[in-house]
Short mmCIF file of C-alpha atoms and ligand atoms in Angstrom, two decimals:
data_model
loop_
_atom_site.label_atom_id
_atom_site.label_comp_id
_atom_site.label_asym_id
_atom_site.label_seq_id
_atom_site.Cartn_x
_atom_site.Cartn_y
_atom_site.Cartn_z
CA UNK A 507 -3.99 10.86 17.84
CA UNK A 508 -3.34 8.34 15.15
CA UNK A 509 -5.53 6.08 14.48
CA UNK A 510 -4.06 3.49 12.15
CA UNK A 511 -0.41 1.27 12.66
CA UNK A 512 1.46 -0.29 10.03
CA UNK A 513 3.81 -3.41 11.34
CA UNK A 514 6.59 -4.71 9.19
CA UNK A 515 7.75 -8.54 8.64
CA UNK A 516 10.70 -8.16 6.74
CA UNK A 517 10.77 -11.75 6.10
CA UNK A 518 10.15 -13.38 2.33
CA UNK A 519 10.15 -16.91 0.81
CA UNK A 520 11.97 -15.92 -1.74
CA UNK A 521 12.97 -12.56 -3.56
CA UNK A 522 11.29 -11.15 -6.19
CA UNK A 523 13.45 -10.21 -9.25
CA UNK A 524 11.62 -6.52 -9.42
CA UNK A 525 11.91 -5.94 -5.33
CA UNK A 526 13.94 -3.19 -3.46
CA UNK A 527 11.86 -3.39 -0.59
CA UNK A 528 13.58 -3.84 2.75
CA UNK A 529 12.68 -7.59 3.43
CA UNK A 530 15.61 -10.60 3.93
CA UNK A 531 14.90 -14.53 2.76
CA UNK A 532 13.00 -16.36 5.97
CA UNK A 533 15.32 -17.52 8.76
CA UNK A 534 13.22 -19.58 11.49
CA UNK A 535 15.68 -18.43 14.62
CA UNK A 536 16.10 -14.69 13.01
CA UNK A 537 12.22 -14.20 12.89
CA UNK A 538 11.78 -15.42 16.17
CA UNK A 539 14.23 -13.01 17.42
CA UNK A 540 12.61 -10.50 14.80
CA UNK A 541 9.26 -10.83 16.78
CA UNK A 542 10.68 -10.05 20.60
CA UNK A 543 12.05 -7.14 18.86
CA UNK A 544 8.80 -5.99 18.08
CA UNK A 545 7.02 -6.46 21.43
CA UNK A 546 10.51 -3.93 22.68
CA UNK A 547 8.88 -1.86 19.21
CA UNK A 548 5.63 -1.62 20.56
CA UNK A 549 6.48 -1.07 24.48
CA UNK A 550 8.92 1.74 22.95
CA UNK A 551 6.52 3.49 21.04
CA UNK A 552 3.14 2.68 23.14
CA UNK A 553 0.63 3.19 20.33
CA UNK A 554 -3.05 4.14 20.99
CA UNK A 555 -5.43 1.14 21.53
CA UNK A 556 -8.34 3.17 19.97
CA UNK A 557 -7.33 2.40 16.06
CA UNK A 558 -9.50 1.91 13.68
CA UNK A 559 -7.24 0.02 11.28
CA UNK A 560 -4.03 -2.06 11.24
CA UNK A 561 -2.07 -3.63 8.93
CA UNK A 562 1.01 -6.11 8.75
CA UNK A 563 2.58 -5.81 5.65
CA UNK A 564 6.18 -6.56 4.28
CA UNK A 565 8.19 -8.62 3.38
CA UNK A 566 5.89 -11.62 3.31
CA UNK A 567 3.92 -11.63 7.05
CA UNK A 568 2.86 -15.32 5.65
CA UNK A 569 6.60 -16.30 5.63
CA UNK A 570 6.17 -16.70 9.48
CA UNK A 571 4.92 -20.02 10.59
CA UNK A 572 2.09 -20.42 12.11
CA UNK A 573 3.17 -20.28 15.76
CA UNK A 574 5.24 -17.45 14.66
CA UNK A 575 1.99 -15.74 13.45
CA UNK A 576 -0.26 -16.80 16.62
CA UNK A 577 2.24 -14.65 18.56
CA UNK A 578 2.67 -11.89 16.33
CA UNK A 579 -1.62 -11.75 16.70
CA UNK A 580 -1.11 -11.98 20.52
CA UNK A 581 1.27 -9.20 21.07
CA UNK A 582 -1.10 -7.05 18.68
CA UNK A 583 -3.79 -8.30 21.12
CA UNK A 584 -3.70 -4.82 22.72
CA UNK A 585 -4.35 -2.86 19.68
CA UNK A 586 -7.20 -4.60 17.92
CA UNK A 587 -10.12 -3.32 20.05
CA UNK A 588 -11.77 -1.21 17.81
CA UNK A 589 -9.88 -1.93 14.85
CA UNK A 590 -12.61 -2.11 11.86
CA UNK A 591 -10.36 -3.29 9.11
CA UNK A 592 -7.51 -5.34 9.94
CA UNK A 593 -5.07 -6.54 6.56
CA UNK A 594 -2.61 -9.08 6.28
CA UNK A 595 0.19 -9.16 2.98
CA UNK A 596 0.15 -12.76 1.98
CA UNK A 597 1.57 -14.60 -0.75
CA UNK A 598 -0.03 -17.46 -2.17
CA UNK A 599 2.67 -19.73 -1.90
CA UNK A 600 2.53 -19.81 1.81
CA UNK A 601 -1.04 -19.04 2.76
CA UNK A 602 -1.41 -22.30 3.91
CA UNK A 603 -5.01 -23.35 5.74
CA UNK A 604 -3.71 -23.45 9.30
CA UNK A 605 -2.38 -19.79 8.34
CA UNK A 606 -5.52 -18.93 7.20
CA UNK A 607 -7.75 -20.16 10.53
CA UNK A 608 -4.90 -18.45 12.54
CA UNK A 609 -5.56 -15.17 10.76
CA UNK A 610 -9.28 -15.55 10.84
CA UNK A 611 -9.20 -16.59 14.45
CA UNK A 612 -7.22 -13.42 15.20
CA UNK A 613 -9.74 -10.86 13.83
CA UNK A 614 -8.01 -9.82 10.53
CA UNK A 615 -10.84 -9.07 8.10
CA UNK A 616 -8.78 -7.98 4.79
CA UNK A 617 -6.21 -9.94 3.16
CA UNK A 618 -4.27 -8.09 0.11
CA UNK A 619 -2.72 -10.67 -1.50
CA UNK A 620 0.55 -10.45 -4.03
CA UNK A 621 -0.46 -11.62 -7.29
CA UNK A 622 1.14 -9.61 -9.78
CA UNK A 623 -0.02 -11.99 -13.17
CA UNK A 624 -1.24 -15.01 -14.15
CA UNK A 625 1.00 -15.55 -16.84
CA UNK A 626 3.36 -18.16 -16.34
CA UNK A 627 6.08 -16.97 -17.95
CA UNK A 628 5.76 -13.44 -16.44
CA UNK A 629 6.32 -14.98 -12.61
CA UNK A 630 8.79 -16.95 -13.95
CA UNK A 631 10.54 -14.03 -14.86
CA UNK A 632 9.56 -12.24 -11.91
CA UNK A 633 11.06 -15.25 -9.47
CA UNK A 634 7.32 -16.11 -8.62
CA UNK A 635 6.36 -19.77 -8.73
CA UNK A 636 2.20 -19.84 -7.87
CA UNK A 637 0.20 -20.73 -10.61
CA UNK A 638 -3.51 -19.53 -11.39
CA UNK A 639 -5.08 -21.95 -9.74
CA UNK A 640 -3.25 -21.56 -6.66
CA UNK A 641 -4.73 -18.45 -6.34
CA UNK A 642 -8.14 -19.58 -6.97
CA UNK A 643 -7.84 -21.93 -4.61
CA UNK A 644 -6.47 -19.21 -1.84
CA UNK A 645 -8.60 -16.96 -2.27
CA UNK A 646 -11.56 -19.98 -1.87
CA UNK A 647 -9.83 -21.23 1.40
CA UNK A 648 -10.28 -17.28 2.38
CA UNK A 649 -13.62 -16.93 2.01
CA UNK A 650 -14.67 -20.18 3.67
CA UNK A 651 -13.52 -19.11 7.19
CA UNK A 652 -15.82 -15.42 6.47
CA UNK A 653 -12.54 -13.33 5.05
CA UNK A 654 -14.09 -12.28 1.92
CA UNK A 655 -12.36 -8.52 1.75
CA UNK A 656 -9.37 -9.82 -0.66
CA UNK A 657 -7.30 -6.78 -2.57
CA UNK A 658 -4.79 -8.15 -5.07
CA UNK A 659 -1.99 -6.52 -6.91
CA UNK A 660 -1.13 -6.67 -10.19
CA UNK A 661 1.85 -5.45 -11.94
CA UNK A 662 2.48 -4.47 -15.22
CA UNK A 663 4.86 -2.33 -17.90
CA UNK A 664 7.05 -5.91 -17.61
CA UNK A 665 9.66 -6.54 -19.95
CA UNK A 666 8.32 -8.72 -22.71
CA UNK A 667 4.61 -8.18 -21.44
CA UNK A 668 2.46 -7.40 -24.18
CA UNK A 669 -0.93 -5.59 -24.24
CA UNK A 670 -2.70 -8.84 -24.54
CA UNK A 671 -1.00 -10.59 -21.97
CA UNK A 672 -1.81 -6.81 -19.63
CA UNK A 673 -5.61 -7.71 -21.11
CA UNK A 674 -5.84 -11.40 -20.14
CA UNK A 675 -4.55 -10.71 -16.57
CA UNK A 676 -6.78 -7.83 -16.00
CA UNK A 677 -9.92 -10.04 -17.10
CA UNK A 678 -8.54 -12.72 -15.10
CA UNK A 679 -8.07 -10.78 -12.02
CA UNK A 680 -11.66 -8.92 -11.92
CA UNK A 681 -13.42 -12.54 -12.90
CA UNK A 682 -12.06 -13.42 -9.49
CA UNK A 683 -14.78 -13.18 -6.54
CA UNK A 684 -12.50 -9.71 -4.97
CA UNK A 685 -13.39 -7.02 -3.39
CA UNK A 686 -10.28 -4.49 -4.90
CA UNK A 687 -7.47 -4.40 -7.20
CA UNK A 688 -4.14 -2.41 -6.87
CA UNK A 689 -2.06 -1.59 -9.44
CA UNK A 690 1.56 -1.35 -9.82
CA UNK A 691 3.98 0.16 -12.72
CA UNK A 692 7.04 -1.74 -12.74
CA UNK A 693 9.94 0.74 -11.99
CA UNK A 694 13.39 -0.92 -12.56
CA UNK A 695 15.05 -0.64 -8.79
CA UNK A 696 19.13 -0.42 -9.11
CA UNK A 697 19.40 -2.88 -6.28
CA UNK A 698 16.73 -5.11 -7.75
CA UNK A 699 18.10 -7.75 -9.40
CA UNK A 700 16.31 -6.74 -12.81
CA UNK A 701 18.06 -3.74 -11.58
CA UNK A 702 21.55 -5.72 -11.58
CA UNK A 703 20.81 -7.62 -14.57
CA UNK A 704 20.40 -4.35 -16.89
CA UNK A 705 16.41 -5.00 -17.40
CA UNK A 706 15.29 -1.71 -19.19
CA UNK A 707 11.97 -0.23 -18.81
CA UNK A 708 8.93 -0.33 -21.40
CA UNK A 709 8.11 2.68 -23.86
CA UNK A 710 6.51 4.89 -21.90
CA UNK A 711 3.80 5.18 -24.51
CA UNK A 712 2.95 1.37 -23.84
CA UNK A 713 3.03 1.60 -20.32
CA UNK A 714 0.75 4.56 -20.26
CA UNK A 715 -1.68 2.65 -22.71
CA UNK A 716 -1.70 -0.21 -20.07
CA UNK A 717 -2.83 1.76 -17.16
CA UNK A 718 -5.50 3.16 -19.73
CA UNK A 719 -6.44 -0.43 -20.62
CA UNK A 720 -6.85 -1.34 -16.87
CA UNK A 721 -8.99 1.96 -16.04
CA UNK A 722 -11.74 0.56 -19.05
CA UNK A 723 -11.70 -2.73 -18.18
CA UNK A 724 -11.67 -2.67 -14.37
CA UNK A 725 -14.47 0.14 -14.69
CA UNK A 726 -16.36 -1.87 -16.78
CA UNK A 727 -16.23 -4.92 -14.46
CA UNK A 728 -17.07 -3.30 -11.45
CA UNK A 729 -13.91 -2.54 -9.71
CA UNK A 730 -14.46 1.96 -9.11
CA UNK A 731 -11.14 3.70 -9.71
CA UNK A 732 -10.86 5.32 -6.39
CA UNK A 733 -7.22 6.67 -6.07
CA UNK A 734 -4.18 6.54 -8.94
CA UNK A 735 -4.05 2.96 -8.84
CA UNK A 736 -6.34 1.60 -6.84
CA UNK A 737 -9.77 0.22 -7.75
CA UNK A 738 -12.22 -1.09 -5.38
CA UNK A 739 -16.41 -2.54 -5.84
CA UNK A 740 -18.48 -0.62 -3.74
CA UNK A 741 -17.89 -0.30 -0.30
CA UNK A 742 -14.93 -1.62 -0.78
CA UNK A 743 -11.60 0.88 -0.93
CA UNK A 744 -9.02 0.55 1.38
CA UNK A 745 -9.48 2.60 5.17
CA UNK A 746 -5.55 1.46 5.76
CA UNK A 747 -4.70 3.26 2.63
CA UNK A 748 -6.87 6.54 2.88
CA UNK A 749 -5.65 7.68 5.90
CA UNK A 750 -2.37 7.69 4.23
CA UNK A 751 -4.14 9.85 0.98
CA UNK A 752 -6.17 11.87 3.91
CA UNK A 753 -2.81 12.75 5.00
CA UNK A 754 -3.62 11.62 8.96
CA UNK A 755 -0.89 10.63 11.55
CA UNK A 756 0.27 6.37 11.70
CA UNK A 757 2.31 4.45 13.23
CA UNK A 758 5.06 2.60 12.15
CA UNK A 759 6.47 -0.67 13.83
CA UNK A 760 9.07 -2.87 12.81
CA UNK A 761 12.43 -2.96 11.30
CA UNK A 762 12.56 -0.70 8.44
CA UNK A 763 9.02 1.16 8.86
CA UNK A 764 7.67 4.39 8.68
CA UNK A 765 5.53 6.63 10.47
CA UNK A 766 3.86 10.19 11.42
CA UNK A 767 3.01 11.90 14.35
CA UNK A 768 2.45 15.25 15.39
CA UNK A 769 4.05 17.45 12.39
CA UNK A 770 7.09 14.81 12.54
CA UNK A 771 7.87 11.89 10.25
CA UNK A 772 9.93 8.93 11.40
CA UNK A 773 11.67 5.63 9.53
CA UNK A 774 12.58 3.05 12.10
CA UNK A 775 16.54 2.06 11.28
CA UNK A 776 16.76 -0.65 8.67
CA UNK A 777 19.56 -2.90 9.99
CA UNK A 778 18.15 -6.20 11.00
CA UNK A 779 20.53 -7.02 13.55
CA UNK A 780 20.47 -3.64 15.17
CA UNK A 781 16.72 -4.06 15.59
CA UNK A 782 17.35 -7.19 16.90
CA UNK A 783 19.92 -6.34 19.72
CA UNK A 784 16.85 -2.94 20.33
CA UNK A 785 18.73 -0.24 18.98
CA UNK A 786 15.30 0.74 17.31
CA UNK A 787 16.08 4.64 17.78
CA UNK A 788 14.10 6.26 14.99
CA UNK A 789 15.38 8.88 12.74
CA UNK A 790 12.86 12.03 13.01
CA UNK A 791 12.26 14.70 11.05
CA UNK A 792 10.28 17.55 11.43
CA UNK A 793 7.63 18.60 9.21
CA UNK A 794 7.54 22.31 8.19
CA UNK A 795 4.04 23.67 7.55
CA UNK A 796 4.68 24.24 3.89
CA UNK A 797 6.18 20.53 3.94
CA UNK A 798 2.76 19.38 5.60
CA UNK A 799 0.61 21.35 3.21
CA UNK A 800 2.81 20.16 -0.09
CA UNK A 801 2.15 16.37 1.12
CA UNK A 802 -1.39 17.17 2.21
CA UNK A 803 -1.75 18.20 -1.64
CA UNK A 804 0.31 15.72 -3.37
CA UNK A 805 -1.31 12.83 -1.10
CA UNK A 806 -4.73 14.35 -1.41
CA UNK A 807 -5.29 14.48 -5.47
CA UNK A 808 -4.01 10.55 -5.42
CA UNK A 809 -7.75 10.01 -4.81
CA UNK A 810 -10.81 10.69 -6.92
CA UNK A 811 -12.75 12.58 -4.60
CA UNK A 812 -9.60 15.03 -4.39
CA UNK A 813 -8.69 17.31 -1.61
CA UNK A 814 -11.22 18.53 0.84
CA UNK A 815 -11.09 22.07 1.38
CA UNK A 816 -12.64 21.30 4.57
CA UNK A 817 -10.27 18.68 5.47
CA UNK A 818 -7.04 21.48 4.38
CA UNK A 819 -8.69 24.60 6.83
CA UNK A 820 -9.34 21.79 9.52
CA UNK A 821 -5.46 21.02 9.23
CA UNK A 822 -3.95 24.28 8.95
CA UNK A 823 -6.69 27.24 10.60
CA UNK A 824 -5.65 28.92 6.46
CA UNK A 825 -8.24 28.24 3.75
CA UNK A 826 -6.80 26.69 0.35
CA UNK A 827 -6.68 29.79 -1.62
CA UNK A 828 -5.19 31.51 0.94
CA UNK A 829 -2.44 29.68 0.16
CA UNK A 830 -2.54 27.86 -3.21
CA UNK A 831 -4.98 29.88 -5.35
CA UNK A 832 -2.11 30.85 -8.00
CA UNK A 833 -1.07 27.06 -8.47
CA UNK A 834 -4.53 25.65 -8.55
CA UNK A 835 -5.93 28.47 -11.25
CA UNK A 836 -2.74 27.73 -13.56
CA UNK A 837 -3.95 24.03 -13.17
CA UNK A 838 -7.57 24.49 -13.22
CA UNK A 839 -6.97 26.27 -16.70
CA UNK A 840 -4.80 23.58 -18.23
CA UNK A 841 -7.20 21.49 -17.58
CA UNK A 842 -5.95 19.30 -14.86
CA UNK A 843 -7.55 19.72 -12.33
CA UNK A 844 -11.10 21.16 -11.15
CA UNK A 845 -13.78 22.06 -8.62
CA UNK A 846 -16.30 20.25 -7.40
CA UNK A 847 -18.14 19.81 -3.56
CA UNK A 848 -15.27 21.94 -1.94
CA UNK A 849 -13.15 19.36 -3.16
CA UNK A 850 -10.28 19.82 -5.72
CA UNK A 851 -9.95 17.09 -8.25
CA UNK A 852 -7.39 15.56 -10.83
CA UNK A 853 -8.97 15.24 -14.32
CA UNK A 854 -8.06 11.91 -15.94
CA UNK A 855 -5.60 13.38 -17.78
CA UNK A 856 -4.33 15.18 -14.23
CA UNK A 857 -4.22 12.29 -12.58
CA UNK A 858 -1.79 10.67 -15.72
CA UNK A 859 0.30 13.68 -14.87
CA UNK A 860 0.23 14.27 -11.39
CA UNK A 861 3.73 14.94 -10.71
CA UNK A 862 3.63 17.64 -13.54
CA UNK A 863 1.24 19.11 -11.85
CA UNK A 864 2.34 19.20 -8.33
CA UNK A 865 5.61 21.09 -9.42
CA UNK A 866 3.25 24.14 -9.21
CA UNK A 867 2.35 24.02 -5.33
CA UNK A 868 6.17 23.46 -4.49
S1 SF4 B 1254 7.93 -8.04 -3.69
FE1 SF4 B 1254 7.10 -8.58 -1.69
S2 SF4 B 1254 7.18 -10.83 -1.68
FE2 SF4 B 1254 8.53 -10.18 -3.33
S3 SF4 B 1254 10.56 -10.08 -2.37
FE3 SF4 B 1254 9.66 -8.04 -2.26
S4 SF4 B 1254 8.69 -7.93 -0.27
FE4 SF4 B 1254 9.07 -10.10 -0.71
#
């Protein structure tokens, strides 16, 4: 039975020059239909009320207004028993303080907020408009109601970001009173409009020196690298996100989302309108076991800890080498990857290569 459920808010203030998401600018009467839709979503799809975690993301949730967001809390009423970590996406721009109580008042107890830089002329660029202080401020306004589990993103391998503008945001960021840090490498989307605009992507040598950069410096300050691009202080790493990495079943609700459940995968249809009007008929696909045991691998080795072996029998009644003891010796001997607590782990310089390294459990 799953035990975490991922709701989408396609709606944004405005649209981000790097994003291919599926999200649409706000529309007050479009998000109002938007949330009926979802209580059809959720009667549709009857999720467990036994989750541990939940999380709205998008799209900007904190586009909605704040009625919009009291009812999107009420119809996920139901769900938030025994929910232990419960995340909004917000944006800084429209996390205003009535938003904030609303949240607070509703139970959610993580907020991961888009930051991406501090550098003005890198959210210029990236059709941003908060400023540093903003985000100070936010993240304040957080912690005075008792939300002080705040993850923020960062981006970087931006055109015309240098290494010392990469350094200045990552001291920035982990001088901030937060609890994790994820990190993204700017990919250049075709339907982005750096995409349309013919925005190249950074030397790969640069970019690569970057994520180094981060790894030191967020290490040094506190923030654990617990998964490819995630860093956390203690106590602190994402449940949402792990169960992904542990490879365990989810829901997916809303226009446009994702989920798995029993050996099947399913994307909800991402036409607005359709959604709308409830033609919300997923598209499922069924999971092979090799499929399941590939993405049990490639999700597992994300994370520091690595793979359990436990966790792999538990899943599939085979042990590892049973099935994958040719892949990981040709790995273990290049010196990607290695043993440790019935775990298998990605070196550091595994991890850097991950992909390279999957190609040999395919
Ligand atoms: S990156 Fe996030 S906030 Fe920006 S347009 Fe995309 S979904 Fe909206």
């Amino acid at each position: 039975m799953a035990q975490s459920m991922y709701v989408h808010i396609p709606f944004c203030d405005a649209i981000c020059a790097y994003c291919d998401f599926f999200r649409c600018g706000y529309h007050r009467g479009l998000s109002d239909q938007y949330l009926e839709a979802l209580k059809l979503d959720l009667a549709k799809q009857q999720p467990s009320t036994d989750l541990k975690t939940l999380y709205i993301g998008g799209g900007t949730p904190t586009s909605l207004q704040s009625d919009q967001l009291e009812a999107l809390f009420q119809l996920l009423k139901p769900y938030r028993q025994s929910v232990e970590e419960y995340t909004v996406e917000v944006n800084v721009e429209s996390l205003h303080a009535n938003k904030i109580s609303c949240m607070h008042t509703a139970g959610v107890n993580r907020i991961s907020m888009g930051v991406q830089s501090f550098h003005p002329d890198l959210l210029h660029m990236m059709n941003r408009c908060h400023r540093t202080n903003d985000v100070v401020n936010a993240i304040q306004d957080l912690k005075k109601v008792g939300i002080h589990n705040i993850s923020i993103d960062l981006i970087y391998g931006l055109p015309t970001q240098t290494m010392a503008m990469w350094e200045a945001d990552l001291l920035q960021a982990a001088a901030l009173p937060i609890t994790h840090i994820s990190l993204y490498a700017l990919t250049i989307e075709e339907h982005s409009a750096f995409g349309r605009m013919g925005v190249t992507n950074i030397d790969p040598t640069l970019e690569g020196e970057m994520y180094d950069k981060a790894i030191q410096i967020l290490e040094n300050k506190g923030f654990h690298q617990y998964e490819i691009s995630s860093f956390a202080r203690s106590g602190y790493e994402s449940m949402h996100n792990k169960q992904y990495w542990y490879y365990h079943d989810f829901y997916g609700i809303g226009c446009g989302a994702s989920g798995k459940l029993d050996h099947q995968r399913y994307d909800m249809p991402k036409n607005l309108h359709a959604y709308i009007k409830g033609e919300q008929e997923p598209s499922w696909i069924t999971l092979s076991q090799k499929d399941e045991m590939f993405e049990m691998v490639m999700m597992g080795l994300r994370l520091k800890e690595g793979l359990s072996y436990q966790a792999f029998e538990d899943a599939f009644h085979v042990s590892f080498d049973d099935v994958f003891k040719q892949a990981k010796e040709i790995n273990i001997k290049k010196g990607e990857l290695y043993e440790c607590h019935r775990h298998l782990r990605a070196t550091d310089h595994g991890l850097h290569f991950l992909n390279d390294v999957l190609l040999e459990f395919l």
